[in-house]
GROMACS .gro file of C-alpha atoms in nm:
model
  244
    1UNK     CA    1   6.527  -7.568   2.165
    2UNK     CA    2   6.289  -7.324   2.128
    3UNK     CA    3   6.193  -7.089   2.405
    4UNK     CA    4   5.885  -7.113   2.536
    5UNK     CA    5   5.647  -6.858   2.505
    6UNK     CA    6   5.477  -6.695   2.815
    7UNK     CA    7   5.087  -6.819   2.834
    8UNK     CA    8   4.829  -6.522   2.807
    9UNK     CA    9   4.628  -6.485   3.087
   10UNK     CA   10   4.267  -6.662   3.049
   11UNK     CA   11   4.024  -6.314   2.936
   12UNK     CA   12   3.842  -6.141   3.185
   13UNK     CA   13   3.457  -6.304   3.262
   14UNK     CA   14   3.216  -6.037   3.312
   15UNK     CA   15   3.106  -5.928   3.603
   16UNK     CA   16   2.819  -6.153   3.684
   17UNK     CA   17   2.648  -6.077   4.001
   18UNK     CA   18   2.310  -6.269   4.167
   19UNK     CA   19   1.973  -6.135   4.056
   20UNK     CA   20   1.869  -5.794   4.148
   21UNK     CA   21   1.548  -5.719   4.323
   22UNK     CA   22   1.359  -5.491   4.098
   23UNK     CA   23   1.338  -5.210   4.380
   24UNK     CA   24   1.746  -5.191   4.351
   25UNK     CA   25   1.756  -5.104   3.982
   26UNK     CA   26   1.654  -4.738   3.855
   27UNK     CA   27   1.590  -4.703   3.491
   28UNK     CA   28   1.879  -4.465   3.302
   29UNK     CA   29   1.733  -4.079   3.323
   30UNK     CA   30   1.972  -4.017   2.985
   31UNK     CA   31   1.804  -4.300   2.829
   32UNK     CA   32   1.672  -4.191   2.468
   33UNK     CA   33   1.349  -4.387   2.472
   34UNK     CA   34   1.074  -4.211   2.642
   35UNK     CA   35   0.818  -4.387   2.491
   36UNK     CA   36   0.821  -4.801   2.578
   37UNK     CA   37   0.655  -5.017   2.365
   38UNK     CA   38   0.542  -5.387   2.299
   39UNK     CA   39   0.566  -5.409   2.657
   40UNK     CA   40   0.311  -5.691   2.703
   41UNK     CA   41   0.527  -5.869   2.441
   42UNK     CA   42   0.832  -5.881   2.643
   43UNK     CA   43   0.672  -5.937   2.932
   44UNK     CA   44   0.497  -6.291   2.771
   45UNK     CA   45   0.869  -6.360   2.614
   46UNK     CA   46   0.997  -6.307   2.978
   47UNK     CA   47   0.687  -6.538   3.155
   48UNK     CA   48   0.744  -6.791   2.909
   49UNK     CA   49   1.126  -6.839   2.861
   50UNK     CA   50   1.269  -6.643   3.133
   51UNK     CA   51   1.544  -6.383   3.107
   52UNK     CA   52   1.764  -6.489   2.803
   53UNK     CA   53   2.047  -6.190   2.851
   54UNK     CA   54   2.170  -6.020   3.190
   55UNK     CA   55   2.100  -5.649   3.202
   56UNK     CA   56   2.371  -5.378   3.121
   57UNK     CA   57   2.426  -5.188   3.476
   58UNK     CA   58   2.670  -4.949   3.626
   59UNK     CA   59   2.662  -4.909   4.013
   60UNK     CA   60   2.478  -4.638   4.184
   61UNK     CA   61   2.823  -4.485   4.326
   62UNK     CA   62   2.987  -4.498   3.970
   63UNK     CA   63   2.683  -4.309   3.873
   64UNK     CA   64   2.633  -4.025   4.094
   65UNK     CA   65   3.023  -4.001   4.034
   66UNK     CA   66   3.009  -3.877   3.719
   67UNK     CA   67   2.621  -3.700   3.753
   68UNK     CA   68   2.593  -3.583   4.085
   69UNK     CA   69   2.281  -3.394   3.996
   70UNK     CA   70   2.093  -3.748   3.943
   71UNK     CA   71   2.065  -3.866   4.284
   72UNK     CA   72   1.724  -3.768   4.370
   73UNK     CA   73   1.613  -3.987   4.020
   74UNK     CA   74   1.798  -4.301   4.144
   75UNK     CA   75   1.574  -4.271   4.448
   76UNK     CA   76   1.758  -4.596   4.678
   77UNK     CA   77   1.841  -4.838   4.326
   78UNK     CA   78   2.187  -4.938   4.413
   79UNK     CA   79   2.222  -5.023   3.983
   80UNK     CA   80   2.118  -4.789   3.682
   81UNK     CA   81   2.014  -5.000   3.368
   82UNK     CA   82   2.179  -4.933   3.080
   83UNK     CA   83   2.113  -5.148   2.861
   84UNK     CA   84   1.751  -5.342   2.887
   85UNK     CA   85   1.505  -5.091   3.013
   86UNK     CA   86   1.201  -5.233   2.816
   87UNK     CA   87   1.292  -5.542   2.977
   88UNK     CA   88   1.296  -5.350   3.334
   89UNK     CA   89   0.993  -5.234   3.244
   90UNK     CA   90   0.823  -5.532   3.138
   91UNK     CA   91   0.902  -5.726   3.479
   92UNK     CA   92   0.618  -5.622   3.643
   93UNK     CA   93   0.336  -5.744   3.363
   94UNK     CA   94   0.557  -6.070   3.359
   95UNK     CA   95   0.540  -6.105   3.762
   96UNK     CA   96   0.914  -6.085   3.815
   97UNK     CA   97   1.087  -5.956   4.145
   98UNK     CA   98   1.416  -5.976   4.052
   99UNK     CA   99   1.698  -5.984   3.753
  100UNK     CA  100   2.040  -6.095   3.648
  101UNK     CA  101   2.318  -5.786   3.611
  102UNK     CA  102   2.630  -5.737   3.417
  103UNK     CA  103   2.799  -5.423   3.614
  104UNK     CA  104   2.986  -5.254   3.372
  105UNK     CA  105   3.094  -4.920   3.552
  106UNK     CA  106   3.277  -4.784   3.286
  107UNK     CA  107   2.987  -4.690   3.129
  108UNK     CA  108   2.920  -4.425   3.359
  109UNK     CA  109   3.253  -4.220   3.266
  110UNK     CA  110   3.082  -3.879   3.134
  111UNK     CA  111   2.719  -3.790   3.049
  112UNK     CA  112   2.849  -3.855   2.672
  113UNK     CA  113   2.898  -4.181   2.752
  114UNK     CA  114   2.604  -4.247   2.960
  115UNK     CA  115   2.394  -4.061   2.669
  116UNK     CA  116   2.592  -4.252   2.361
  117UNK     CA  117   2.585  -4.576   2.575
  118UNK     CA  118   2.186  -4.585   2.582
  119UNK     CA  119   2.149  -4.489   2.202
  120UNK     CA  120   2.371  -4.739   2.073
  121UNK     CA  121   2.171  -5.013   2.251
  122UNK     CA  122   1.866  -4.892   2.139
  123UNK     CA  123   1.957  -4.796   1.785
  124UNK     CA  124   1.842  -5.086   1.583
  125UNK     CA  125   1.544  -5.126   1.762
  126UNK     CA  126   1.205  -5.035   1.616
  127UNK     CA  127   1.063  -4.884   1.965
  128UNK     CA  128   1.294  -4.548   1.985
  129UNK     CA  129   1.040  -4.273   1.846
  130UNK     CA  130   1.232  -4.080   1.576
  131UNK     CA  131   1.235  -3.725   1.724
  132UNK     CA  132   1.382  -3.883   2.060
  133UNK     CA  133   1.669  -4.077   1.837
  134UNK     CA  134   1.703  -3.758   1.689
  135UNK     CA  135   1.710  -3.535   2.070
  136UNK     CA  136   1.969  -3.775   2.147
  137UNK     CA  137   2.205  -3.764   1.863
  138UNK     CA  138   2.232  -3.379   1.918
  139UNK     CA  139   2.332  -3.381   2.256
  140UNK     CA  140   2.591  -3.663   2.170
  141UNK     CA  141   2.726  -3.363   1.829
  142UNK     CA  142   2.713  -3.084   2.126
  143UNK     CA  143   2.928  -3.284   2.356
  144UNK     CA  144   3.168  -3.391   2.076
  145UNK     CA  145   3.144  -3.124   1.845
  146UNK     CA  146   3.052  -3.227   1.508
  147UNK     CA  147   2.811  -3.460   1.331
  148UNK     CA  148   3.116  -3.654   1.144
  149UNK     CA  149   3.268  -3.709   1.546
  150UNK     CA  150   2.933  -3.837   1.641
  151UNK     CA  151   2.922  -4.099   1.298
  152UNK     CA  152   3.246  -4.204   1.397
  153UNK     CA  153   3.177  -4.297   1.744
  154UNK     CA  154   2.821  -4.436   1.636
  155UNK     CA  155   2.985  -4.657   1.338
  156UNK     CA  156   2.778  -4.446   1.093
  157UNK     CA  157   2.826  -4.208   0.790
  158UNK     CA  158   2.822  -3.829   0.867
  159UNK     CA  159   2.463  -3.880   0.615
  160UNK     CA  160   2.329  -4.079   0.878
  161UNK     CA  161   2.363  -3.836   1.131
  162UNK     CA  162   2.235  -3.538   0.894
  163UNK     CA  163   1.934  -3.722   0.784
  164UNK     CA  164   1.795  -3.831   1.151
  165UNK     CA  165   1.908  -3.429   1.266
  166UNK     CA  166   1.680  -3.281   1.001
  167UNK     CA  167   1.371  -3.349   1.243
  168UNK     CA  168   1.452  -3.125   1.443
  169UNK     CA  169   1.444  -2.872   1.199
  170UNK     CA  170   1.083  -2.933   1.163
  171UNK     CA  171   0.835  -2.644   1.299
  172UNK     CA  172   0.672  -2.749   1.612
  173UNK     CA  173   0.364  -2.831   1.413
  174UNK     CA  174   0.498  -3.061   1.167
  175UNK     CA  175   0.730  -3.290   1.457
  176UNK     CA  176   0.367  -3.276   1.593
  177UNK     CA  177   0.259  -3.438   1.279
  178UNK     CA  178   0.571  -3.722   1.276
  179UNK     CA  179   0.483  -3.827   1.623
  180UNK     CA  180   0.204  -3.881   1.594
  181UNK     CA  181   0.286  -4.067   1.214
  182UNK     CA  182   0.037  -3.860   0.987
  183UNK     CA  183   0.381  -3.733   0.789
  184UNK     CA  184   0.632  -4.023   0.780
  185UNK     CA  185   0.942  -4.011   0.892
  186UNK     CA  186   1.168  -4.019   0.552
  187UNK     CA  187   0.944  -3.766   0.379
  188UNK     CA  188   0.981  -3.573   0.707
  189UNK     CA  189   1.371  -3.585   0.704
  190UNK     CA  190   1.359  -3.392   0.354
  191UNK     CA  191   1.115  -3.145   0.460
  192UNK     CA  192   1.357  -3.077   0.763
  193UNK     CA  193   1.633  -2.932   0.554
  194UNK     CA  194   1.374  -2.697   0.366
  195UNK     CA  195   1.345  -2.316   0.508
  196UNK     CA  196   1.067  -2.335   0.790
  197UNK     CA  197   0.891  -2.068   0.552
  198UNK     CA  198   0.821  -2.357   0.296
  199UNK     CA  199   0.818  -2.675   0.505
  200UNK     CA  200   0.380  -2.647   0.578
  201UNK     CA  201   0.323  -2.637   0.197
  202UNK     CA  202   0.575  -2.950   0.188
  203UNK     CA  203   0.461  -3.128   0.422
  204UNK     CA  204   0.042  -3.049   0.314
  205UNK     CA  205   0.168  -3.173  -0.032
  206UNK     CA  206   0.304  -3.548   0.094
  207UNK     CA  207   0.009  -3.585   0.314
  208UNK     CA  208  -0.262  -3.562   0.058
  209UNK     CA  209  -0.019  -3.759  -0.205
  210UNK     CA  210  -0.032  -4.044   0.027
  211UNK     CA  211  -0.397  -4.011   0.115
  212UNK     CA  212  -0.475  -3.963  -0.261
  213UNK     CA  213  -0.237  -4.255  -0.405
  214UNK     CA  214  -0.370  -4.557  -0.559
  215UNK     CA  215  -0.452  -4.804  -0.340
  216UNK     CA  216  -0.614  -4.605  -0.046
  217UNK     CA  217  -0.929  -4.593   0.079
  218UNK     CA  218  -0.931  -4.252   0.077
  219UNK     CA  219  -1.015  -4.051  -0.258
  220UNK     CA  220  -1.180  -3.697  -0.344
  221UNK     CA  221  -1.403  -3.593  -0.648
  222UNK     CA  222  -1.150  -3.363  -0.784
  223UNK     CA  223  -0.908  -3.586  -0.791
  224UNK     CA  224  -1.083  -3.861  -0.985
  225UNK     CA  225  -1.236  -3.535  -1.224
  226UNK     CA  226  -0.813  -3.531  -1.293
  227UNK     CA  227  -0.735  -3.856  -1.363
  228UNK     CA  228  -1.086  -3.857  -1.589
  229UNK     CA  229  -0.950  -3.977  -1.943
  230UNK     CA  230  -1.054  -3.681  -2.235
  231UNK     CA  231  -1.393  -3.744  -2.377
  232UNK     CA  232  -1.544  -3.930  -2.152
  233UNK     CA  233  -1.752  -3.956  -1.795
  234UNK     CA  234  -1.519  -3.923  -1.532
  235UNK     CA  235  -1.398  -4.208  -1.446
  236UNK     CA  236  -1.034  -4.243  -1.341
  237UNK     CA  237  -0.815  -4.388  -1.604
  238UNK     CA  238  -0.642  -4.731  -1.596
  239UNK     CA  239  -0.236  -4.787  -1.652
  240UNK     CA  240  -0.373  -4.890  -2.033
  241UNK     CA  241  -0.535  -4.583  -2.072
  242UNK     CA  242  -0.246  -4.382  -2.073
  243UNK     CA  243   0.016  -4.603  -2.221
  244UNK     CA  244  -0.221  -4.593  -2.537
   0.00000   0.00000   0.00000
């Protein structure tokens, strides 16, 4: 006869608790995303089909645990939101007083984890402003050490990492500029790794390419004197012109 194999025990449920009132949940200081957006959206999704996901929470006490420095920015929230802050801070336009919690206090091991925690939930999503994805990332390689240790614990490539760190290699002026989007971000990423003695001339260069492209509203004399075609009134030339 065959022995009979010990059963595995059922897996672990998660740790579902009743709805939170909204005055007992504090919004994660080492969050990445400063800047919320699309608010009213999320508030209409939450109004019309309710809360779809529990929030991602670690208890107050497992909290000021590991950052005892933070207790004055919990104010009296017994939970810090982890994952689902927009949605925290939607609640109010959608005329909610309370939400459902997933405590996951292991979470709130080390400020790495708090940090790396917050940008991994927020990392696909279009709302996280560049330069604050970018803030983040670096504390995350000064905690760990390197760029490849953070794209390993991220599930990137070391590229990945270098790319989004290159804004902050921008002058002051220019991460000006990406914030508020007059030079876009990918453009902005190259310009990053130039020497800061070169990156104005750069960056003046890909601003009036994209303001001067085809297609734009936005056009200058001396630019359609250039494109004139030889020998005649200028005009700018068509794709025919110069394929003749």
């Amino acid at each position: 006869m065959r022995s009979r194999q010990p059963r595995r025990p059922p897996p672990r449920a998660p740790c579902h608790r009743p709805p939170a009132p909204l005055n007992q949940l504090a919004h994660n200081p080492f969050n990445p995303r400063d800047g919320l957006t699309e608010l009213e959206e999320t508030a209409a999704f939450l109004t019309e089909r309710g809360q779809i996901q529990p929030l991602a929470v670690v208890r107050r006490a497992a909290f000021l645990s590991a950052h005892p420095d933070q207790a004055d920015t919990l104010g009296a929230a017994q939970y810090v939101v982890i994952d689902g802050t927009r949605r925290l801070a939607a609640t109010g336009i959608a005329g909610l007083t309370e939400l459902r919690i997933d405590v996951n206090d292991s979470l709130a091991a080390s400020a790495a984890d708090m940090l790396e925690g917050a940008l991994v939930a927020n990392i696909h999503r279009v709302d996280v402003p560049p330069l604050d994805q970018a803030k983040a990332i670096q504390e995350l390689v000064d905690v760990h050490g390197s760029q490849a240790q953070v794209a390993k614990r991220l599930g990137k490539t070391p590229a990945w990492v270098s790319q989004r760190l290159a804004l902050l290699e921008l002058t002051p002026e220019l991460q000006d500029k990406v914030e508020t989007g007059e030079l876009k971000v990918e453009p902005a990423r190259r310009i990053g790794r130039l020497p800061k003695e070169q990156q104005a001339a750069a960056a003046a260069e890909t601003v009036n390419a994209v303001n001067t492209s085809p297609g734009t509203t936005r056009s200058t004399t001396p630019r359609s004197t250039q494109l004139a075609c030889p020998g005649t009134i200028p005009t700018p030339c068509t794709r025919s012109s110069y394929a003749a």
